[in-house]
Amino acid sequence: AQTVTQSQPEMSVQEAETVTLSCTYDTSESDYYLFWYKQPPSRQMILVIRQEAYKQQNATENRFSVNFQKAAKSFSLKISDSQLGDAAMYFCAYRSANTGNQFYFGTGTSLTVIP
Amino acid sequence: EAQVTQNPRYLITVTGKKLTVTCSQNMNHEYMSWYRQDPGLGLRQIYYSMNVEVTDKGDVPEGYKVSRKEKRNFPLILESPSPNQTSLYFCASSLSQTYQPQHFGDGTRLSIL
């Protein structure tokens, strides 16, 4: 089974600053998809950004961008101009492109935004 | 409005009393899945279904059952709940294509005493 590792249980950032959340994964597959989900205190799971492994270009969604390093099996999330509403738990997730049957999630990073 | 609906949102019950958590989606998604979320462990997949009458085990299926008789519904059944099944549970759905992200329900907080 694939494993997804988030080595930072907690992170904090000053409002308006930039923060990077780390994610690494272990797989022998060459084709897969990676996701970042946000879980605010309301506990909803909200998709933040998605990356296809076959694409070299890093995905970007407004203030959110990723640094995808396929050889290193790394998929970090950068949040620019942090806002109070960014405070949440962030989960990294992996899905195989071949089978697509299972999603694998990391253990999460709790982000605090300091006013 | 496109959504995944779970019921109940909260439940406190006792060991051994059978319970069902319902999940319904209105997006005509083929793929549906159940997760449990525990502190420090993230989300772990319990069961998933690729389509009607097709279900398979995830990483932590012990103590759970599912069924997929209709495309929109995917109930999670705990035949004989135990305290170690106290957790936050999420149902999710997506289109079958593997690049599709999942849409999650709002979660069900289960406490087994």
mmCIF file of C-alpha atoms in Angstrom:
data_model
loop_
_atom_site.group_PDB
_atom_site.id
_atom_site.type_symbol
_atom_site.label_atom_id
_atom_site.label_comp_id
_atom_site.label_asym_id
_atom_site.label_seq_id
_atom_site.Cartn_x
_atom_site.Cartn_y
_atom_site.Cartn_z
ATOM 1 C CA ALA A 1 0.000 0.000 0.000
ATOM 2 C CA GLN A 2 1.088 3.504 -0.663
ATOM 3 C CA THR A 3 1.994 5.695 2.282
ATOM 4 C CA VAL A 4 1.658 9.435 2.625
ATOM 5 C CA THR A 5 3.721 11.271 5.230
ATOM 6 C CA GLN A 6 3.161 14.731 6.637
ATOM 7 C CA SER A 7 6.040 15.342 9.010
ATOM 8 C CA GLN A 8 4.763 18.630 10.451
ATOM 9 C CA PRO A 9 1.898 18.024 12.895
ATOM 10 C CA GLU A 10 1.583 21.768 13.536
ATOM 11 C CA MET A 11 2.637 24.914 11.753
ATOM 12 C CA SER A 12 2.022 28.605 12.324
ATOM 13 C CA VAL A 13 2.264 31.658 10.097
ATOM 14 C CA GLN A 14 1.796 35.379 10.504
ATOM 15 C CA GLU A 15 -1.124 36.860 8.644
ATOM 16 C CA ALA A 16 -0.064 38.006 5.130
ATOM 17 C CA GLU A 17 3.076 35.859 5.226
ATOM 18 C CA THR A 18 3.840 32.686 3.258
ATOM 19 C CA VAL A 19 3.922 29.164 4.653
ATOM 20 C CA THR A 20 4.837 25.814 3.136
ATOM 21 C CA LEU A 21 3.374 22.509 4.278
ATOM 22 C CA SER A 22 5.325 19.356 3.488
ATOM 23 C CA CYS A 23 4.113 16.038 2.125
ATOM 24 C CA THR A 24 6.036 13.027 0.911
ATOM 25 C CA TYR A 25 4.696 9.766 -0.415
ATOM 26 C CA ASP A 26 5.934 6.327 -1.209
ATOM 27 C CA THR A 27 4.860 4.577 -4.400
ATOM 28 C CA SER A 28 6.226 2.373 -7.136
ATOM 29 C CA GLU A 29 3.694 3.681 -9.642
ATOM 30 C CA SER A 30 4.484 6.269 -12.281
ATOM 31 C CA ASP A 31 0.980 7.582 -12.844
ATOM 32 C CA TYR A 32 -1.061 8.965 -9.985
ATOM 33 C CA TYR A 33 -2.825 12.015 -8.604
ATOM 34 C CA LEU A 34 -2.098 14.076 -5.548
ATOM 35 C CA PHE A 35 -4.471 16.298 -3.613
ATOM 36 C CA TRP A 36 -4.454 18.760 -0.768
ATOM 37 C CA TYR A 37 -7.591 19.007 1.345
ATOM 38 C CA LYS A 38 -8.415 21.612 3.966
ATOM 39 C CA GLN A 39 -10.449 20.833 7.067
ATOM 40 C CA PRO A 40 -11.511 23.961 9.004
ATOM 41 C CA PRO A 41 -13.008 23.736 12.505
ATOM 42 C CA SER A 42 -16.384 23.098 10.875
ATOM 43 C CA ARG A 43 -14.751 19.726 9.973
ATOM 44 C CA GLN A 44 -15.799 19.901 6.327
ATOM 45 C CA MET A 45 -13.251 18.451 3.903
ATOM 46 C CA ILE A 46 -12.578 20.958 1.143
ATOM 47 C CA LEU A 47 -10.425 20.321 -1.917
ATOM 48 C CA VAL A 48 -7.658 22.928 -2.150
ATOM 49 C CA ILE A 49 -5.596 21.805 -5.120
ATOM 50 C CA ARG A 50 -4.866 18.810 -7.334
ATOM 51 C CA GLN A 51 -1.763 17.681 -9.239
ATOM 52 C CA GLU A 52 -1.466 15.074 -11.959
ATOM 53 C CA ALA A 53 1.827 13.188 -11.774
ATOM 54 C CA TYR A 54 2.338 13.258 -15.547
ATOM 55 C CA LYS A 55 2.295 17.067 -15.553
ATOM 56 C CA GLN A 56 5.599 18.771 -14.894
ATOM 57 C CA GLN A 57 3.980 22.132 -14.298
ATOM 58 C CA ASN A 58 3.077 22.805 -10.686
ATOM 59 C CA ALA A 59 -0.611 23.368 -9.997
ATOM 60 C CA THR A 60 -1.776 26.784 -8.796
ATOM 61 C CA GLU A 61 -5.098 27.956 -7.396
ATOM 62 C CA ASN A 62 -5.074 31.633 -6.456
ATOM 63 C CA ARG A 63 -2.940 31.927 -3.285
ATOM 64 C CA PHE A 64 -2.299 28.178 -3.157
ATOM 65 C CA SER A 65 0.414 26.480 -5.160
ATOM 66 C CA VAL A 66 2.318 23.239 -4.987
ATOM 67 C CA ASN A 67 5.928 22.251 -5.415
ATOM 68 C CA PHE A 68 5.752 18.814 -7.008
ATOM 69 C CA GLN A 69 9.046 16.949 -7.127
ATOM 70 C CA LYS A 70 8.282 13.583 -8.701
ATOM 71 C CA ALA A 71 11.743 12.062 -8.345
ATOM 72 C CA ALA A 72 11.862 13.025 -4.686
ATOM 73 C CA LYS A 73 8.210 11.978 -4.193
ATOM 74 C CA SER A 74 7.478 15.284 -2.584
ATOM 75 C CA PHE A 75 4.322 17.402 -2.851
ATOM 76 C CA SER A 76 4.432 20.528 -0.707
ATOM 77 C CA LEU A 77 1.699 23.156 -0.460
ATOM 78 C CA LYS A 78 2.571 26.842 -0.413
ATOM 79 C CA ILE A 79 0.048 29.335 0.916
ATOM 80 C CA SER A 80 0.837 32.923 0.031
ATOM 81 C CA ASP A 81 -0.565 36.020 1.731
ATOM 82 C CA SER A 82 -1.989 33.896 4.538
ATOM 83 C CA GLN A 83 -5.400 34.857 5.830
ATOM 84 C CA LEU A 84 -7.165 34.085 9.098
ATOM 85 C CA GLY A 85 -9.560 31.858 7.174
ATOM 86 C CA ASP A 86 -6.666 29.625 6.146
ATOM 87 C CA ALA A 87 -6.415 28.289 9.688
ATOM 88 C CA ALA A 88 -7.321 24.619 9.416
ATOM 89 C CA MET A 89 -6.045 21.081 9.301
ATOM 90 C CA TYR A 90 -4.491 20.279 5.921
ATOM 91 C CA PHE A 91 -4.331 16.764 4.516
ATOM 92 C CA CYS A 92 -2.268 15.492 1.637
ATOM 93 C CA ALA A 93 -3.766 12.578 -0.340
ATOM 94 C CA TYR A 94 -2.697 10.134 -3.053
ATOM 95 C CA ARG A 95 -4.766 8.237 -5.612
ATOM 96 C CA SER A 96 -3.454 5.736 -8.124
ATOM 97 C CA ALA A 97 -4.232 6.496 -11.766
ATOM 98 C CA ASN A 98 -4.157 2.809 -12.634
ATOM 99 C CA THR A 99 -6.547 1.337 -10.130
ATOM 100 C CA GLY A 100 -8.012 4.478 -8.574
ATOM 101 C CA ASN A 101 -9.650 2.312 -5.982
ATOM 102 C CA GLN A 102 -8.107 3.707 -2.871
ATOM 103 C CA PHE A 103 -7.180 7.094 -1.539
ATOM 104 C CA TYR A 104 -4.329 7.379 0.926
ATOM 105 C CA PHE A 105 -4.198 10.318 3.297
ATOM 106 C CA GLY A 106 -1.443 11.747 5.427
ATOM 107 C CA THR A 107 -1.889 12.415 9.130
ATOM 108 C CA GLY A 108 -2.464 16.105 8.628
ATOM 109 C CA THR A 109 -0.846 19.432 9.504
ATOM 110 C CA SER A 110 -2.657 21.859 11.765
ATOM 111 C CA LEU A 111 -2.080 25.415 10.549
ATOM 112 C CA THR A 112 -2.491 28.383 12.859
ATOM 113 C CA VAL A 113 -2.628 31.890 11.412
ATOM 114 C CA ILE A 114 -1.440 34.594 13.810
ATOM 115 C CA PRO A 115 -3.071 38.013 13.406
ATOM 116 C CA GLU B 1 -27.128 21.708 -4.834
ATOM 117 C CA ALA B 2 -24.522 18.999 -5.310
ATOM 118 C CA GLN B 3 -23.869 17.329 -2.013
ATOM 119 C CA VAL B 4 -23.065 14.253 0.015
ATOM 120 C CA THR B 5 -25.437 13.841 2.953
ATOM 121 C CA GLN B 6 -24.623 11.810 6.026
ATOM 122 C CA ASN B 7 -26.942 10.979 8.879
ATOM 123 C CA PRO B 8 -26.792 11.213 11.784
ATOM 124 C CA ARG B 9 -24.274 13.988 12.422
ATOM 125 C CA TYR B 10 -23.780 12.871 16.004
ATOM 126 C CA LEU B 11 -24.548 9.625 17.775
ATOM 127 C CA ILE B 12 -23.816 8.299 21.245
ATOM 128 C CA THR B 13 -24.619 4.648 21.726
ATOM 129 C CA VAL B 14 -23.582 1.588 23.683
ATOM 130 C CA THR B 15 -21.402 -1.393 22.921
ATOM 131 C CA GLY B 16 -23.096 -4.085 20.892
ATOM 132 C CA LYS B 17 -26.108 -2.101 19.689
ATOM 133 C CA LYS B 18 -26.242 -2.307 15.898
ATOM 134 C CA LEU B 19 -26.207 1.023 14.084
ATOM 135 C CA THR B 20 -26.248 2.327 10.542
ATOM 136 C CA VAL B 21 -24.836 5.587 9.254
ATOM 137 C CA THR B 22 -26.462 6.584 6.012
ATOM 138 C CA CYS B 23 -24.772 8.310 3.099
ATOM 139 C CA SER B 24 -26.448 9.673 0.005
ATOM 140 C CA GLN B 25 -25.111 11.669 -2.950
ATOM 141 C CA ASN B 26 -27.028 13.502 -5.657
ATOM 142 C CA MET B 27 -24.232 13.833 -8.231
ATOM 143 C CA ASN B 28 -24.635 10.454 -9.965
ATOM 144 C CA HIS B 29 -21.151 9.477 -8.834
ATOM 145 C CA GLU B 30 -19.995 5.915 -9.399
ATOM 146 C CA TYR B 31 -17.361 5.882 -6.666
ATOM 147 C CA MET B 32 -18.244 6.107 -2.978
ATOM 148 C CA SER B 33 -16.141 5.568 0.087
ATOM 149 C CA TRP B 34 -16.112 5.602 3.882
ATOM 150 C CA TYR B 35 -13.294 6.944 6.078
ATOM 151 C CA ARG B 36 -12.663 7.249 9.739
ATOM 152 C CA GLN B 37 -10.633 10.122 11.155
ATOM 153 C CA ASP B 38 -8.713 9.729 14.379
ATOM 154 C CA PRO B 39 -6.277 12.184 15.996
ATOM 155 C CA GLY B 40 -2.737 11.641 14.776
ATOM 156 C CA LEU B 41 -3.824 9.048 12.222
ATOM 157 C CA GLY B 42 -5.444 11.180 9.548
ATOM 158 C CA LEU B 43 -8.180 9.648 7.428
ATOM 159 C CA ARG B 44 -8.179 5.935 6.871
ATOM 160 C CA GLN B 45 -10.322 4.244 4.285
ATOM 161 C CA ILE B 46 -12.788 1.658 5.584
ATOM 162 C CA TYR B 47 -14.623 0.496 2.458
ATOM 163 C CA TYR B 48 -15.144 1.783 -1.036
ATOM 164 C CA SER B 49 -17.465 1.037 -3.915
ATOM 165 C CA MET B 50 -16.717 1.466 -7.594
ATOM 166 C CA ASN B 51 -20.374 1.070 -8.587
ATOM 167 C CA VAL B 52 -23.648 -0.605 -7.664
ATOM 168 C CA GLU B 53 -23.125 -4.042 -6.101
ATOM 169 C CA VAL B 54 -19.328 -3.572 -6.228
ATOM 170 C CA THR B 55 -17.662 -3.012 -2.869
ATOM 171 C CA ASP B 56 -14.199 -3.663 -1.520
ATOM 172 C CA LYS B 57 -12.200 -3.329 1.659
ATOM 173 C CA GLY B 58 -10.000 -0.382 2.429
ATOM 174 C CA ASP B 59 -7.289 -0.308 5.045
ATOM 175 C CA VAL B 60 -9.429 -0.698 8.192
ATOM 176 C CA PRO B 61 -12.550 -2.760 7.358
ATOM 177 C CA GLU B 62 -12.735 -4.866 10.526
ATOM 178 C CA GLY B 63 -16.006 -4.418 12.395
ATOM 179 C CA TYR B 64 -17.787 -2.664 9.516
ATOM 180 C CA LYS B 65 -20.107 -3.646 6.692
ATOM 181 C CA VAL B 66 -21.355 -1.744 3.681
ATOM 182 C CA SER B 67 -23.796 -2.259 0.857
ATOM 183 C CA ARG B 68 -24.393 -0.531 -2.472
ATOM 184 C CA LYS B 69 -27.824 -1.468 -3.748
ATOM 185 C CA GLU B 70 -28.456 1.911 -5.363
ATOM 186 C CA LYS B 71 -26.011 4.267 -6.980
ATOM 187 C CA ARG B 72 -26.800 7.178 -4.689
ATOM 188 C CA ASN B 73 -26.661 5.368 -1.323
ATOM 189 C CA PHE B 74 -23.782 3.758 0.542
ATOM 190 C CA PRO B 75 -24.648 2.987 4.176
ATOM 191 C CA LEU B 76 -22.051 2.032 6.774
ATOM 192 C CA ILE B 77 -23.160 -0.656 9.197
ATOM 193 C CA LEU B 78 -21.669 -1.454 12.573
ATOM 194 C CA GLU B 79 -23.174 -4.798 13.552
ATOM 195 C CA SER B 80 -21.731 -4.883 17.056
ATOM 196 C CA PRO B 81 -20.055 -1.555 17.812
ATOM 197 C CA SER B 82 -17.171 -1.405 20.249
ATOM 198 C CA PRO B 83 -15.484 1.561 21.977
ATOM 199 C CA ASN B 84 -12.508 1.439 19.572
ATOM 200 C CA GLN B 85 -14.902 2.435 16.809
ATOM 201 C CA THR B 86 -15.477 5.791 18.466
ATOM 202 C CA SER B 87 -14.379 8.184 15.759
ATOM 203 C CA LEU B 88 -15.314 10.819 13.214
ATOM 204 C CA TYR B 89 -16.625 9.200 10.043
ATOM 205 C CA PHE B 90 -16.751 10.657 6.554
ATOM 206 C CA CYS B 91 -18.521 9.491 3.455
ATOM 207 C CA ALA B 92 -17.197 10.670 0.107
ATOM 208 C CA SER B 93 -18.045 10.263 -3.557
ATOM 209 C CA SER B 94 -16.505 10.988 -6.928
ATOM 210 C CA LEU B 95 -16.785 10.202 -10.583
ATOM 211 C CA SER B 96 -14.985 7.024 -11.525
ATOM 212 C CA GLN B 97 -12.188 8.666 -13.446
ATOM 213 C CA THR B 98 -9.107 8.516 -11.292
ATOM 214 C CA TYR B 99 -8.220 12.175 -11.658
ATOM 215 C CA GLN B 100 -11.453 13.227 -10.046
ATOM 216 C CA PRO B 101 -11.292 14.502 -6.470
ATOM 217 C CA GLN B 102 -13.720 13.368 -3.850
ATOM 218 C CA HIS B 103 -16.652 15.293 -2.451
ATOM 219 C CA PHE B 104 -17.094 14.748 1.259
ATOM 220 C CA GLY B 105 -20.076 14.716 3.554
ATOM 221 C CA ASP B 106 -20.064 16.807 6.729
ATOM 222 C CA GLY B 107 -19.005 13.903 8.939
ATOM 223 C CA THR B 108 -20.621 11.795 11.652
ATOM 224 C CA ARG B 109 -19.263 11.877 15.186
ATOM 225 C CA LEU B 110 -19.790 8.428 16.729
ATOM 226 C CA SER B 111 -19.241 7.704 20.408
ATOM 227 C CA ILE B 112 -19.487 4.082 21.549
ATOM 228 C CA LEU B 113 -19.706 3.705 25.322
#
